[in-house]
């Protein structure tokens, strides 16, 4: 088991299902969580929800910029339509050396289209758009696109799923893996450079289609990898 970080991890978008699930799963492993929202009052409400589920969890409520300033690692889990605005608003709070784990997906649902279709992003992917927007020196890793939000929020549900990581520096991906693998049942897989997020993000749409057809909350598991995968 990787060491539990002493510094808070900021979760921006924790009022949504995916962000909330990541927050409570990490908190259950002992990670201090700084929950960010556009309004601190909304973050406080999310903290109350989370604390009711994880009574021993260490949660704090902030507006988005304050949450970013409090953390060494930031998990961005907002709808794609809000990604650009959110990053613009927190840009001044981000600093070189911080790790941004981007879970945004450019689903057509962002513009009232089908959730099983993708939008074209000029940069190639939501993660590459994020990299373009953050200050120089902020590390960006793409992750969490194939993990069901419903599975994350159901703490009785054993995950046993892979998280696909994309990023331009191996050390950044390893840093993200050490954090996310604190979630029981999660294994992180290095999928290559950040441009590969163009593929991993689209797997969200694929899984939405699969889950709708089979009425399940399926994830992804890749076979044949060395164990441990990060050595």
XYZ file of C-alpha atoms in Angstrom:
231
model
C 0.000 0.000 0.000
C 1.454 3.422 -0.965
C 2.056 5.924 1.856
C -0.886 8.181 2.728
C -0.104 11.837 1.929
C -0.145 14.248 4.849
C -1.079 17.231 2.684
C -4.691 17.608 1.567
C -5.801 16.499 -1.873
C -8.203 18.967 -3.482
C -11.263 17.557 -5.227
C -12.855 20.155 -7.466
C -16.343 19.041 -8.436
C -16.962 16.818 -5.425
C -20.645 17.698 -5.460
C -20.904 15.531 -8.582
C -21.122 11.747 -8.386
C -17.612 10.933 -9.642
C -15.856 13.587 -7.586
C -17.832 12.673 -4.483
C -17.027 8.997 -4.922
C -13.307 9.693 -5.307
C -13.365 11.993 -2.265
C -14.980 9.491 0.090
C -12.926 6.556 -1.198
C -9.670 8.456 -0.632
C -10.865 9.753 2.738
C -11.648 6.199 3.822
C -7.970 5.428 3.159
C -6.923 8.291 5.436
C -6.253 10.990 2.826
C -7.216 14.536 3.955
C -9.611 15.998 1.390
C -10.088 19.689 0.570
C -13.449 19.921 -1.168
C -13.776 22.829 -3.555
C -16.830 24.397 -5.105
C -17.676 27.660 -6.811
C -19.437 28.601 -3.567
C -17.970 27.633 -0.206
C -21.477 27.056 1.164
C -22.013 24.317 -1.402
C -18.660 22.784 -0.462
C -19.751 22.803 3.194
C -22.896 20.881 2.247
C -20.777 18.328 0.379
C -18.493 17.965 3.405
C -21.520 17.246 5.586
C -22.643 14.509 3.175
C -19.170 13.015 3.071
C -18.688 13.169 6.828
C -21.954 11.305 7.351
C -20.580 8.442 5.237
C -16.967 8.569 6.489
C -17.236 9.844 10.098
C -13.475 9.587 10.613
C -12.672 11.275 7.309
C -10.700 14.517 7.276
C -12.669 16.905 5.086
C -12.511 20.671 4.708
C -14.700 23.028 2.666
C -13.362 25.798 0.429
C -14.103 27.743 -2.675
C -12.241 26.281 -5.632
C -9.218 28.580 -5.475
C -8.752 28.057 -1.728
C -8.963 24.289 -2.155
C -6.273 24.415 -4.848
C -3.983 26.535 -2.653
C -4.383 24.050 0.216
C -3.315 21.015 -1.821
C -0.321 19.517 -3.569
C -2.545 17.414 -5.830
C -5.776 18.598 -7.437
C -8.399 16.250 -8.875
C -10.586 18.059 -11.406
C -13.924 16.284 -11.766
C -16.322 18.719 -13.379
C -18.569 18.428 -16.445
C -16.707 19.313 -19.622
C -18.835 22.408 -20.122
C -17.379 23.753 -16.850
C -13.758 22.666 -17.314
C -12.488 25.759 -19.094
C -14.239 28.224 -16.771
C -13.078 26.355 -13.667
C -9.453 26.251 -14.800
C -9.573 29.931 -15.683
C -10.870 30.760 -12.217
C -8.251 28.699 -10.356
C -5.317 29.454 -12.626
C -3.905 32.032 -10.225
C -4.027 29.519 -7.357
C -2.147 26.774 -9.213
C 1.615 26.732 -8.811
C 4.556 24.942 -10.484
C 5.027 21.416 -9.181
C 1.363 20.848 -8.406
C -0.237 17.780 -9.960
C -3.586 18.182 -11.706
C -5.453 14.921 -12.287
C -8.042 15.697 -14.945
C -11.130 13.499 -15.169
C -13.048 15.659 -17.646
C -14.757 13.985 -20.597
C -15.980 15.914 -23.670
C -19.253 14.042 -23.973
C -21.863 15.406 -26.373
C -24.204 15.578 -23.369
C -22.362 18.810 -22.493
C -24.265 20.461 -25.367
C -27.516 18.487 -24.938
C -26.336 15.675 -27.198
C -26.069 11.962 -26.523
C -23.850 10.732 -23.685
C -22.568 7.992 -25.986
C -21.056 10.529 -28.386
C -17.938 12.663 -28.064
C -17.323 16.301 -28.862
C -14.366 17.358 -30.947
C -11.807 19.266 -28.882
C -9.390 21.462 -30.797
C -6.456 20.430 -28.588
C -7.329 16.756 -29.085
C -8.682 15.930 -25.626
C -9.989 17.555 -22.473
C -6.703 16.758 -20.737
C -4.666 18.457 -23.456
C -6.951 21.470 -23.171
C -6.273 21.494 -19.436
C -2.512 21.401 -20.013
C -2.827 24.389 -22.333
C -4.722 26.366 -19.686
C -2.727 25.729 -16.512
C 0.360 27.774 -15.582
C 3.734 26.525 -16.729
C 5.163 23.889 -14.398
C 1.807 22.440 -13.328
C 1.808 18.711 -14.092
C -1.268 17.271 -15.835
C -2.292 13.614 -15.802
C -5.490 12.237 -17.319
C -7.328 9.586 -15.267
C -10.566 8.109 -13.902
C -12.520 7.964 -17.167
C -13.422 4.274 -16.962
C -14.421 4.074 -13.300
C -18.149 4.147 -12.683
C -19.283 6.969 -10.414
C -22.038 4.715 -9.094
C -19.484 2.064 -8.150
C -17.283 4.622 -6.401
C -20.107 5.953 -4.261
C -21.263 2.461 -3.314
C -18.686 1.625 -0.646
C -19.977 -1.935 -0.384
C -19.126 -2.486 -4.045
C -15.664 -4.049 -4.610
C -14.043 -2.092 -7.432
C -11.312 -4.373 -8.821
C -10.872 -1.969 -11.716
C -8.004 -0.378 -13.602
C -7.527 3.380 -13.828
C -5.921 4.368 -17.129
C -3.322 7.115 -16.726
C -1.982 9.341 -19.507
C 0.716 11.948 -19.049
C 3.918 13.241 -20.549
C 6.170 12.429 -17.568
C 6.469 8.991 -15.983
C 7.065 10.517 -12.549
C 3.799 12.467 -12.744
C 1.857 9.312 -13.596
C 3.603 7.406 -10.825
C 2.685 10.161 -8.369
C -0.956 9.965 -9.467
C -0.873 6.158 -9.228
C 0.451 6.239 -5.669
C -2.505 8.377 -4.679
C -5.274 6.613 -6.606
C -4.091 3.139 -5.629
C -4.886 4.037 -2.032
C -8.463 3.308 -3.140
C -9.028 -0.363 -2.417
C -9.341 -2.432 -5.585
C -7.842 0.191 -7.909
C -4.815 -0.545 -10.086
C -3.330 2.192 -12.248
C -2.047 1.465 -15.745
C 0.402 3.676 -17.651
C -1.197 4.273 -21.055
C 1.436 6.595 -22.464
C 1.658 10.281 -23.246
C -1.083 12.795 -22.539
C -2.237 12.674 -26.161
C -3.499 9.131 -25.478
C -6.247 10.757 -23.401
C -8.022 11.219 -26.727
C -8.654 7.472 -26.570
C -9.134 6.927 -22.840
C -11.642 9.769 -22.557
C -13.730 8.225 -25.339
C -13.950 4.971 -23.359
C -16.367 6.771 -21.036
C -18.891 6.959 -23.866
C -18.288 3.296 -24.678
C -18.896 2.222 -21.083
C -22.022 4.356 -20.821
C -23.394 2.402 -23.784
C -22.353 -0.972 -22.286
C -23.785 -0.133 -18.881
C -27.075 1.021 -20.359
C -27.453 -2.213 -22.334
C -26.551 -4.556 -19.477
C -27.950 -2.458 -16.593
C -24.616 -2.654 -14.725
C -21.746 -0.384 -13.638
C -18.935 -2.024 -15.573
C -15.308 -0.946 -15.448
C -12.125 -2.015 -17.212
C -9.444 -4.534 -16.254
C -6.381 -5.137 -18.447
C -4.820 -8.590 -18.354
C -1.241 -9.753 -18.782
C 0.471 -6.865 -16.987
C 3.437 -7.320 -14.634
C 2.748 -7.176 -10.924
C 3.392 -4.647 -9.536
C 2.714 -2.583 -12.656
C 4.788 0.435 -11.574
C 8.138 -1.230 -10.872
